[in-house]
Amino acid sequence: MNRKIILGGLLSIFTLAMSFASAENQNSKQEILVKITDAKAFMTVQTSLQNLGSKSELLTEQWVLVKMPKTRAASVMKALEADEGVELIQPNYPIHLLEDYSSQDRLRNAALKKSLERLNGRVNPPDNPAIPAAPQTSTGVADPLFAKQWGMLDSGVKDAWKVTMGDPNMIVAVIDTGVDYTHEDLLPNMWRNTNEIPDNGIDDDNNGYVDDVIGWDFSSNDNKPYDFKGSANPGHGTHCAGNVAARGFNGTGIAGVAPLVKIMALRFIGEKGQGTTADAIKAIKYAVDNGAKVLSNSWGSEGEDPNEGTQNQALRD
């Protein structure tokens, strides 16, 4: 089997091409990820793909997302196989949450409009409130629901807080279903892109994303990485963000394990609890490029079955 193909079993080029189905575009399009040797190779691959009616997008310096019509799949695969600038080819593997956190587009859109109304006027984060010198409750914090956070208590977080509660300059990217960034226990700790002017329709910092003041939604490709489950319960990303950095000592809700760090909201998992490897890569790259030092990735990828000899190399890279 050709070393360029990351798949178990001996498959013909045609069969292989037909197996690279995108999770989101199974009706007419297929998507694959291609590892190239250098920037020059991308130009060659891009030209070749254009001639075959396919599109390419450079995700990182080495990985390219290829979108091709099903009718051209076999031709595209054959061309890539013959290209010396191509190192590896793999599916754009679907990525899933480990639990069902699906929501409804209609409900999410309604909540999104309301959340933006709350966010307006609060573009700049409030000053960090002072941490009380002495505990205000028997649990050691002033957050009324902290006593119910058995995981926090069992982890010994109160002892850790004697050393640090987190540096406000530390950015943690929650790469997930998005974050309810107007939640009263999260809003004070949300990261802001200070190099971007809100709502002016301009990419002020020239990073390729317009008005990304709070993060980015790689699922909907917009600047509103808002999380909404469709019920009174928070969505998965909001749940993760709360565990990381719900504001402590504010008399509200819970406390995160690092209640002073900043949360960067990045959404790539949609309402059905599923995303793609390409969008996960975009989110990871955005996080690193914009100063995040810790990334929360609470999800699983297909294509990681050692029994089948497969691995999601693009995501690992």
C-alpha positions as YAML, in Angstrom:
chain: A
units: angstrom
residues:
- id: 1
  name: MET
  ca: [0.00, 0.00, 0.00]
- id: 2
  name: ASN
  ca: [1.24, 3.47, -0.83]
- id: 3
  name: ARG
  ca: [2.80, 5.18, 2.20]
- id: 4
  name: LYS
  ca: [0.82, 8.35, 1.49]
- id: 5
  name: ILE
  ca: [-2.45, 6.77, 2.56]
- id: 6
  name: ILE
  ca: [-3.38, 6.65, 6.24]
- id: 7
  name: LEU
  ca: [-5.90, 3.81, 6.23]
- id: 8
  name: GLY
  ca: [-5.92, 0.17, 7.22]
- id: 9
  name: GLY
  ca: [-6.42, -2.52, 4.57]
- id: 10
  name: LEU
  ca: [-5.51, -2.76, 0.91]
- id: 11
  name: LEU
  ca: [-7.85, -0.43, -0.96]
- id: 12
  name: SER
  ca: [-7.85, 0.65, -4.57]
- id: 13
  name: ILE
  ca: [-7.59, 4.36, -5.26]
- id: 14
  name: PHE
  ca: [-11.21, 4.47, -6.36]
- id: 15
  name: THR
  ca: [-12.53, 2.68, -3.27]
- id: 16
  name: LEU
  ca: [-10.33, 4.83, -1.07]
- id: 17
  name: ALA
  ca: [-11.55, 8.05, -2.66]
- id: 18
  name: MET
  ca: [-15.16, 7.10, -2.13]
- id: 19
  name: SER
  ca: [-14.44, 6.41, 1.56]
- id: 20
  name: PHE
  ca: [-13.30, 9.98, 2.28]
- id: 21
  name: ALA
  ca: [-16.75, 11.39, 3.01]
- id: 22
  name: SER
  ca: [-17.15, 14.65, 4.89]
- id: 23
  name: ALA
  ca: [-19.30, 14.49, 8.00]
- id: 24
  name: GLU
  ca: [-21.18, 17.62, 6.90]
- id: 25
  name: ASN
  ca: [-21.30, 17.28, 3.10]
- id: 26
  name: GLN
  ca: [-22.12, 13.67, 2.31]
- id: 27
  name: ASN
  ca: [-24.68, 14.51, -0.41]
- id: 28
  name: SER
  ca: [-22.41, 16.06, -3.05]
- id: 29
  name: LYS
  ca: [-18.99, 16.86, -1.59]
- id: 30
  name: GLN
  ca: [-16.18, 14.92, -0.03]
- id: 31
  name: GLU
  ca: [-13.36, 16.26, 2.10]
- id: 32
  name: ILE
  ca: [-9.86, 14.98, 2.75]
- id: 33
  name: LEU
  ca: [-6.78, 16.31, 4.53]
- id: 34
  name: VAL
  ca: [-3.47, 16.36, 2.68]
- id: 35
  name: LYS
  ca: [-0.02, 16.78, 4.19]
- id: 36
  name: ILE
  ca: [2.39, 18.66, 1.93]
- id: 37
  name: THR
  ca: [6.14, 19.10, 2.01]
- id: 38
  name: ASP
  ca: [6.28, 22.92, 1.82]
- id: 39
  name: ALA
  ca: [4.56, 26.10, 0.61]
- id: 40
  name: LYS
  ca: [5.74, 25.54, -2.95]
- id: 41
  name: ALA
  ca: [4.02, 22.17, -2.95]
- id: 42
  name: PHE
  ca: [0.76, 23.82, -1.93]
- id: 43
  name: MET
  ca: [0.81, 26.04, -5.02]
- id: 44
  name: THR
  ca: [1.25, 22.98, -7.23]
- id: 45
  name: VAL
  ca: [-1.47, 21.02, -5.45]
- id: 46
  name: GLN
  ca: [-3.83, 24.00, -5.53]
- id: 47
  name: THR
  ca: [-3.44, 24.42, -9.30]
- id: 48
  name: SER
  ca: [-3.92, 20.70, -9.88]
- id: 49
  name: LEU
  ca: [-7.06, 20.63, -7.77]
- id: 50
  name: GLN
  ca: [-8.54, 23.70, -9.46]
- id: 51
  name: ASN
  ca: [-8.20, 21.96, -12.80]
- id: 52
  name: LEU
  ca: [-10.21, 19.07, -11.34]
- id: 53
  name: GLY
  ca: [-12.98, 21.31, -10.02]
- id: 54
  name: SER
  ca: [-11.88, 20.99, -6.39]
- id: 55
  name: LYS
  ca: [-11.03, 23.55, -3.73]
- id: 56
  name: SER
  ca: [-8.16, 23.64, -1.25]
- id: 57
  name: GLU
  ca: [-7.55, 25.56, 1.96]
- id: 58
  name: LEU
  ca: [-4.25, 25.79, 3.79]
- id: 59
  name: LEU
  ca: [-4.93, 24.95, 7.46]
- id: 60
  name: THR
  ca: [-1.35, 24.97, 8.72]
- id: 61
  name: GLU
  ca: [2.06, 25.11, 7.07]
- id: 62
  name: GLN
  ca: [1.77, 21.41, 6.28]
- id: 63
  name: TRP
  ca: [-1.91, 20.44, 6.16]
- id: 64
  name: VAL
  ca: [-4.42, 21.28, 3.44]
- id: 65
  name: LEU
  ca: [-8.19, 20.77, 3.44]
- id: 66
  name: VAL
  ca: [-9.41, 19.52, 0.06]
- id: 67
  name: LYS
  ca: [-13.08, 19.72, -0.93]
- id: 68
  name: MET
  ca: [-14.00, 17.78, -4.03]
- id: 69
  name: PRO
  ca: [-17.16, 16.74, -5.87]
- id: 70
  name: LYS
  ca: [-17.92, 13.05, -5.46]
- id: 71
  name: THR
  ca: [-17.82, 12.68, -9.21]
- id: 72
  name: ARG
  ca: [-14.18, 13.84, -9.25]
- id: 73
  name: ALA
  ca: [-13.03, 11.90, -6.17]
- id: 74
  name: ALA
  ca: [-11.15, 9.18, -8.02]
- id: 75
  name: SER
  ca: [-9.38, 11.69, -10.30]
- id: 76
  name: VAL
  ca: [-8.37, 13.90, -7.39]
- id: 77
  name: MET
  ca: [-6.98, 11.00, -5.41]
- id: 78
  name: LYS
  ca: [-4.99, 9.79, -8.40]
- id: 79
  name: ALA
  ca: [-3.51, 13.26, -8.95]
- id: 80
  name: LEU
  ca: [-2.55, 13.63, -5.31]
- id: 81
  name: GLU
  ca: [-0.98, 10.20, -5.24]
- id: 82
  name: ALA
  ca: [1.28, 11.16, -8.16]
- id: 83
  name: ASP
  ca: [2.27, 14.54, -6.67]
- id: 84
  name: GLU
  ca: [5.77, 14.47, -5.12]
- id: 85
  name: GLY
  ca: [4.83, 17.38, -2.85]
- id: 86
  name: VAL
  ca: [2.19, 15.28, -1.08]
- id: 87
  name: GLU
  ca: [3.34, 13.27, 1.95]
- id: 88
  name: LEU
  ca: [0.12, 11.88, 3.39]
- id: 89
  name: ILE
  ca: [-3.62, 11.74, 2.68]
- id: 90
  name: GLN
  ca: [-6.29, 11.07, 5.30]
- id: 91
  name: PRO
  ca: [-10.03, 11.55, 5.80]
- id: 92
  name: ASN
  ca: [-11.37, 14.71, 7.39]
- id: 93
  name: TYR
  ca: [-12.42, 12.58, 10.33]
- id: 94
  name: PRO
  ca: [-15.60, 13.49, 12.23]
- id: 95
  name: ILE
  ca: [-15.20, 14.56, 15.85]
- id: 96
  name: HIS
  ca: [-17.86, 13.93, 18.48]
- id: 97
  name: LEU
  ca: [-18.72, 14.85, 22.02]
- id: 98
  name: LEU
  ca: [-18.67, 11.88, 24.34]
- id: 99
  name: GLU
  ca: [-22.20, 12.69, 25.51]
- id: 100
  name: ASP
  ca: [-25.35, 14.00, 23.82]
- id: 101
  name: TYR
  ca: [-25.36, 17.78, 24.08]
- id: 102
  name: SER
  ca: [-27.34, 18.46, 20.92]
- id: 103
  name: SER
  ca: [-29.52, 21.54, 20.66]
- id: 104
  name: GLN
  ca: [-31.86, 23.16, 18.15]
- id: 105
  name: ASP
  ca: [-30.77, 25.80, 15.62]
- id: 106
  name: ARG
  ca: [-33.96, 27.80, 16.12]
- id: 107
  name: LEU
  ca: [-33.55, 28.00, 19.89]
- id: 108
  name: ARG
  ca: [-29.83, 28.71, 19.65]
- id: 109
  name: ASN
  ca: [-30.36, 31.56, 17.21]
- id: 110
  name: ALA
  ca: [-32.91, 33.19, 19.51]
- id: 111
  name: ALA
  ca: [-30.58, 32.90, 22.50]
- id: 112
  name: LEU
  ca: [-27.66, 34.16, 20.45]
- id: 113
  name: LYS
  ca: [-29.48, 37.39, 19.64]
- id: 114
  name: LYS
  ca: [-30.25, 37.93, 23.31]
- id: 115
  name: SER
  ca: [-26.68, 37.14, 24.35]
- id: 116
  name: LEU
  ca: [-25.26, 39.72, 21.96]
- id: 117
  name: GLU
  ca: [-27.56, 42.33, 23.43]
- id: 118
  name: ARG
  ca: [-26.13, 41.53, 26.86]
- id: 119
  name: LEU
  ca: [-22.57, 41.59, 25.56]
- id: 120
  name: ASN
  ca: [-22.91, 45.04, 24.02]
- id: 121
  name: GLY
  ca: [-21.59, 47.64, 26.39]
- id: 122
  name: ARG
  ca: [-19.43, 45.08, 28.17]
- id: 123
  name: VAL
  ca: [-16.67, 44.80, 25.60]
- id: 124
  name: ASN
  ca: [-13.91, 45.54, 28.09]
- id: 125
  name: PRO
  ca: [-13.59, 43.14, 31.03]
- id: 126
  name: PRO
  ca: [-14.35, 44.60, 34.45]
- id: 127
  name: ASP
  ca: [-11.53, 45.09, 36.91]
- id: 128
  name: ASN
  ca: [-10.67, 41.99, 38.89]
- id: 129
  name: PRO
  ca: [-12.50, 42.14, 42.23]
- id: 130
  name: ALA
  ca: [-10.37, 41.74, 45.31]
- id: 131
  name: ILE
  ca: [-10.15, 38.25, 46.80]
- id: 132
  name: PRO
  ca: [-11.41, 38.23, 50.42]
- id: 133
  name: ALA
  ca: [-8.65, 37.89, 52.98]
- id: 134
  name: ALA
  ca: [-10.72, 35.47, 55.07]
- id: 135
  name: PRO
  ca: [-13.16, 32.72, 54.00]
- id: 136
  name: GLN
  ca: [-16.78, 33.84, 53.98]
- id: 137
  name: THR
  ca: [-18.41, 30.43, 54.24]
- id: 138
  name: SER
  ca: [-17.63, 27.01, 55.67]
- id: 139
  name: THR
  ca: [-16.45, 25.86, 52.24]
- id: 140
  name: GLY
  ca: [-13.85, 28.61, 52.07]
- id: 141
  name: VAL
  ca: [-15.46, 30.53, 49.22]
- id: 142
  name: ALA
  ca: [-18.42, 32.85, 48.83]
- id: 143
  name: ASP
  ca: [-19.95, 30.91, 45.93]
- id: 144
  name: PRO
  ca: [-23.26, 29.34, 47.05]
- id: 145
  name: LEU
  ca: [-23.04, 26.21, 44.89]
- id: 146
  name: PHE
  ca: [-19.39, 25.40, 45.55]
- id: 147
  name: ALA
  ca: [-20.25, 22.83, 48.22]
- id: 148
  name: LYS
  ca: [-22.02, 20.76, 45.54]
- id: 149
  name: GLN
  ca: [-18.94, 20.66, 43.32]
- id: 150
  name: TRP
  ca: [-17.75, 17.31, 44.63]
- id: 151
  name: GLY
  ca: [-15.06, 17.04, 41.95]
- id: 152
  name: MET
  ca: [-13.49, 20.33, 43.00]
- id: 153
  name: LEU
  ca: [-13.54, 19.39, 46.67]
- id: 154
  name: ASP
  ca: [-12.10, 15.92, 46.07]
- id: 155
  name: SER
  ca: [-9.29, 17.35, 43.96]
- id: 156
  name: GLY
  ca: [-8.03, 19.43, 46.86]
- id: 157
  name: VAL
  ca: [-8.53, 22.69, 45.03]
- id: 158
  name: LYS
  ca: [-8.77, 24.73, 48.24]
- id: 159
  name: ASP
  ca: [-5.21, 23.74, 49.13]
- id: 160
  name: ALA
  ca: [-4.10, 24.65, 45.61]
- id: 161
  name: TRP
  ca: [-5.70, 28.07, 45.97]
- id: 162
  name: LYS
  ca: [-3.34, 28.80, 48.84]
- id: 163
  name: VAL
  ca: [-0.60, 28.80, 46.20]
- id: 164
  name: THR
  ca: [-2.49, 30.42, 43.31]
- id: 165
  name: MET
  ca: [-5.96, 30.98, 41.94]
- id: 166
  name: GLY
  ca: [-4.62, 31.49, 38.47]
- id: 167
  name: ASP
  ca: [-2.95, 34.38, 36.72]
- id: 168
  name: PRO
  ca: [-5.36, 36.81, 34.97]
- id: 169
  name: ASN
  ca: [-2.84, 36.95, 32.13]
- id: 170
  name: MET
  ca: [-3.15, 33.21, 31.53]
- id: 171
  name: ILE
  ca: [-5.50, 32.37, 28.63]
- id: 172
  name: VAL
  ca: [-7.28, 29.01, 28.49]
- id: 173
  name: ALA
  ca: [-9.00, 28.22, 25.18]
- id: 174
  name: VAL
  ca: [-12.16, 26.15, 25.53]
- id: 175
  name: ILE
  ca: [-12.41, 24.46, 22.12]
- id: 176
  name: ASP
  ca: [-15.86, 22.94, 22.16]
- id: 177
  name: THR
  ca: [-19.52, 23.79, 21.51]
- id: 178
  name: GLY
  ca: [-18.81, 27.42, 22.35]
- id: 179
  name: VAL
  ca: [-19.26, 29.26, 25.63]
- id: 180
  name: ASP
  ca: [-22.16, 31.25, 27.07]
- id: 181
  name: TYR
  ca: [-19.90, 34.29, 27.31]
- id: 182
  name: THR
  ca: [-22.64, 36.44, 28.86]
- id: 183
  name: HIS
  ca: [-23.13, 34.09, 31.82]
- id: 184
  name: GLU
  ca: [-22.73, 36.11, 35.01]
- id: 185
  name: ASP
  ca: [-20.23, 33.64, 36.46]
- id: 186
  name: LEU
  ca: [-18.11, 33.59, 33.28]
- id: 187
  name: LEU
  ca: [-18.35, 37.08, 31.80]
- id: 188
  name: PRO
  ca: [-15.75, 38.66, 34.14]
- id: 189
  name: ASN
  ca: [-13.22, 36.02, 33.08]
- id: 190
  name: MET
  ca: [-13.79, 36.05, 29.33]
- id: 191
  name: TRP
  ca: [-10.77, 36.77, 27.12]
- id: 192
  name: ARG
  ca: [-11.04, 39.84, 24.91]
- id: 193
  name: ASN
  ca: [-9.12, 40.47, 21.72]
- id: 194
  name: THR
  ca: [-7.93, 43.97, 22.50]
- id: 195
  name: ASN
  ca: [-6.48, 44.35, 19.01]
- id: 196
  name: GLU
  ca: [-9.94, 44.14, 17.44]
- id: 197
  name: ILE
  ca: [-12.49, 46.97, 17.39]
- id: 198
  name: PRO
  ca: [-15.96, 45.48, 18.00]
- id: 199
  name: ASP
  ca: [-18.69, 45.60, 15.38]
- id: 200
  name: ASN
  ca: [-16.88, 47.71, 12.78]
- id: 201
  name: GLY
  ca: [-16.85, 44.97, 10.15]
- id: 202
  name: ILE
  ca: [-13.06, 45.22, 9.78]
- id: 203
  name: ASP
  ca: [-10.32, 42.71, 10.51]
- id: 204
  name: ASP
  ca: [-8.36, 45.25, 12.58]
- id: 205
  name: ASP
  ca: [-5.56, 42.90, 13.65]
- id: 206
  name: ASN
  ca: [-5.25, 41.25, 10.21]
- id: 207
  name: ASN
  ca: [-5.54, 37.73, 11.59]
- id: 208
  name: GLY
  ca: [-8.13, 36.66, 9.02]
- id: 209
  name: TYR
  ca: [-11.13, 36.98, 11.34]
- id: 210
  name: VAL
  ca: [-13.46, 39.99, 11.39]
- id: 211
  name: ASP
  ca: [-14.63, 41.37, 14.76]
- id: 212
  name: ASP
  ca: [-13.31, 38.36, 16.70]
- id: 213
  name: VAL
  ca: [-13.47, 40.16, 20.03]
- id: 214
  name: ILE
  ca: [-14.45, 37.11, 22.10]
- id: 215
  name: GLY
  ca: [-13.17, 34.21, 19.97]
- id: 216
  name: TRP
  ca: [-14.48, 32.50, 16.84]
- id: 217
  name: ASP
  ca: [-17.12, 30.01, 15.70]
- id: 218
  name: PHE
  ca: [-15.48, 27.62, 13.23]
- id: 219
  name: SER
  ca: [-18.69, 25.64, 12.80]
- id: 220
  name: SER
  ca: [-20.79, 28.57, 11.59]
- id: 221
  name: ASN
  ca: [-17.74, 30.61, 10.49]
- id: 222
  name: ASP
  ca: [-18.67, 33.78, 12.37]
- id: 223
  name: ASN
  ca: [-17.55, 35.80, 15.38]
- id: 224
  name: LYS
  ca: [-20.21, 34.49, 17.77]
- id: 225
  name: PRO
  ca: [-18.89, 31.34, 19.48]
- id: 226
  name: TYR
  ca: [-21.99, 31.14, 21.65]
- id: 227
  name: ASP
  ca: [-23.04, 27.91, 23.34]
- id: 228
  name: PHE
  ca: [-26.67, 26.97, 23.78]
- id: 229
  name: LYS
  ca: [-28.08, 23.58, 24.67]
- id: 230
  name: GLY
  ca: [-31.74, 24.47, 24.29]
- id: 231
  name: SER
  ca: [-32.82, 24.03, 27.90]
- id: 232
  name: ALA
  ca: [-32.13, 25.42, 31.35]
- id: 233
  name: ASN
  ca: [-28.90, 23.43, 31.48]
- id: 234
  name: PRO
  ca: [-25.66, 24.80, 30.06]
- id: 235
  name: GLY
  ca: [-24.14, 23.40, 26.93]
- id: 236
  name: HIS
  ca: [-21.01, 21.27, 26.96]
- id: 237
  name: GLY
  ca: [-18.56, 24.09, 26.28]
- id: 238
  name: THR
  ca: [-20.09, 26.28, 28.97]
- id: 239
  name: HIS
  ca: [-19.90, 23.39, 31.41]
- id: 240
  name: CYS
  ca: [-16.19, 22.96, 30.63]
- id: 241
  name: ALA
  ca: [-15.53, 26.70, 30.88]
- id: 242
  name: GLY
  ca: [-17.17, 26.78, 34.30]
- id: 243
  name: ASN
  ca: [-14.98, 23.97, 35.56]
- id: 244
  name: VAL
  ca: [-11.93, 25.83, 34.31]
- id: 245
  name: ALA
  ca: [-12.62, 29.38, 35.39]
- id: 246
  name: ALA
  ca: [-16.04, 30.22, 36.79]
- id: 247
  name: ARG
  ca: [-15.44, 33.39, 38.79]
- id: 248
  name: GLY
  ca: [-14.71, 32.69, 42.45]
- id: 249
  name: PHE
  ca: [-15.46, 34.75, 45.53]
- id: 250
  name: ASN
  ca: [-18.26, 36.67, 43.81]
- id: 251
  name: GLY
  ca: [-21.26, 35.30, 45.69]
- id: 252
  name: THR
  ca: [-22.60, 33.73, 42.48]
- id: 253
  name: GLY
  ca: [-22.94, 30.15, 41.35]
- id: 254
  name: ILE
  ca: [-19.80, 28.01, 41.41]
- id: 255
  name: ALA
  ca: [-16.04, 28.46, 41.28]
- id: 256
  name: GLY
  ca: [-13.66, 27.15, 38.63]
- id: 257
  name: VAL
  ca: [-10.41, 25.41, 39.48]
- id: 258
  name: ALA
  ca: [-8.52, 28.53, 38.33]
- id: 259
  name: PRO
  ca: [-11.07, 31.29, 39.03]
- id: 260
  name: LEU
  ca: [-8.88, 34.18, 37.85]
- id: 261
  name: VAL
  ca: [-7.67, 32.98, 34.43]
- id: 262
  name: LYS
  ca: [-9.18, 34.11, 31.13]
- id: 263
  name: ILE
  ca: [-11.41, 31.92, 28.93]
- id: 264
  name: MET
  ca: [-11.14, 32.13, 25.12]
- id: 265
  name: ALA
  ca: [-14.35, 30.86, 23.51]
- id: 266
  name: LEU
  ca: [-13.83, 28.74, 20.38]
- id: 267
  name: ARG
  ca: [-16.68, 26.78, 18.83]
- id: 268
  name: PHE
  ca: [-16.25, 24.06, 16.23]
- id: 269
  name: ILE
  ca: [-18.79, 21.48, 17.42]
- id: 270
  name: GLY
  ca: [-22.29, 22.20, 16.14]
- id: 271
  name: GLU
  ca: [-25.78, 21.61, 17.46]
- id: 272
  name: LYS
  ca: [-25.64, 17.88, 16.75]
- id: 273
  name: GLY
  ca: [-22.55, 17.43, 18.90]
- id: 274
  name: GLN
  ca: [-20.26, 16.85, 15.92]
- id: 275
  name: GLY
  ca: [-17.48, 18.71, 14.14]
- id: 276
  name: THR
  ca: [-14.64, 17.95, 11.76]
- id: 277
  name: THR
  ca: [-10.90, 17.51, 12.12]
- id: 278
  name: ALA
  ca: [-10.28, 20.50, 9.83]
- id: 279
  name: ASP
  ca: [-12.34, 22.83, 12.03]
- id: 280
  name: ALA
  ca: [-10.65, 21.49, 15.17]
- id: 281
  name: ILE
  ca: [-7.26, 22.27, 13.62]
- id: 282
  name: LYS
  ca: [-8.39, 25.80, 12.76]
- id: 283
  name: ALA
  ca: [-9.55, 26.34, 16.35]
- id: 284
  name: ILE
  ca: [-6.32, 25.00, 17.83]
- id: 285
  name: LYS
  ca: [-4.23, 27.20, 15.54]
- id: 286
  name: TYR
  ca: [-6.34, 30.26, 16.38]
- id: 287
  name: ALA
  ca: [-5.92, 29.58, 20.11]
- id: 288
  name: VAL
  ca: [-2.14, 29.30, 19.90]
- id: 289
  name: ASP
  ca: [-1.77, 32.25, 17.55]
- id: 290
  name: ASN
  ca: [-3.79, 34.43, 19.93]
- id: 291
  name: GLY
  ca: [-1.92, 33.64, 23.12]
- id: 292
  name: ALA
  ca: [-3.67, 30.66, 24.69]
- id: 293
  name: LYS
  ca: [-1.30, 28.52, 26.75]
- id: 294
  name: VAL
  ca: [-3.79, 25.82, 27.81]
- id: 295
  name: LEU
  ca: [-6.36, 24.20, 25.51]
- id: 296
  name: SER
  ca: [-9.47, 22.36, 26.71]
- id: 297
  name: ASN
  ca: [-10.39, 19.63, 24.19]
- id: 298
  name: SER
  ca: [-13.14, 17.53, 25.74]
- id: 299
  name: TRP
  ca: [-14.11, 15.42, 22.73]
- id: 300
  name: GLY
  ca: [-13.04, 12.38, 20.70]
- id: 301
  name: SER
  ca: [-11.94, 11.84, 17.11]
- id: 302
  name: GLU
  ca: [-12.75, 9.01, 14.75]
- id: 303
  name: GLY
  ca: [-9.82, 7.37, 12.99]
- id: 304
  name: GLU
  ca: [-7.94, 6.48, 16.16]
- id: 305
  name: ASP
  ca: [-8.48, 2.71, 16.21]
- id: 306
  name: PRO
  ca: [-5.16, 0.84, 16.62]
- id: 307
  name: ASN
  ca: [-6.90, -2.38, 15.55]
- id: 308
  name: GLU
  ca: [-7.52, -0.81, 12.15]
- id: 309
  name: GLY
  ca: [-4.05, 0.69, 11.90]
- id: 310
  name: THR
  ca: [-5.44, 4.21, 11.62]
- id: 311
  name: GLN
  ca: [-4.70, 7.47, 13.34]
- id: 312
  name: ASN
  ca: [-5.77, 11.07, 12.87]
- id: 313
  name: GLN
  ca: [-2.30, 12.32, 12.00]
- id: 314
  name: ALA
  ca: [-3.46, 15.80, 11.02]
- id: 315
  name: LEU
  ca: [-4.95, 16.36, 14.46]
- id: 316
  name: ARG
  ca: [-1.89, 14.90, 16.19]
- id: 317
  name: ASP
  ca: [0.41, 17.18, 14.21]
...
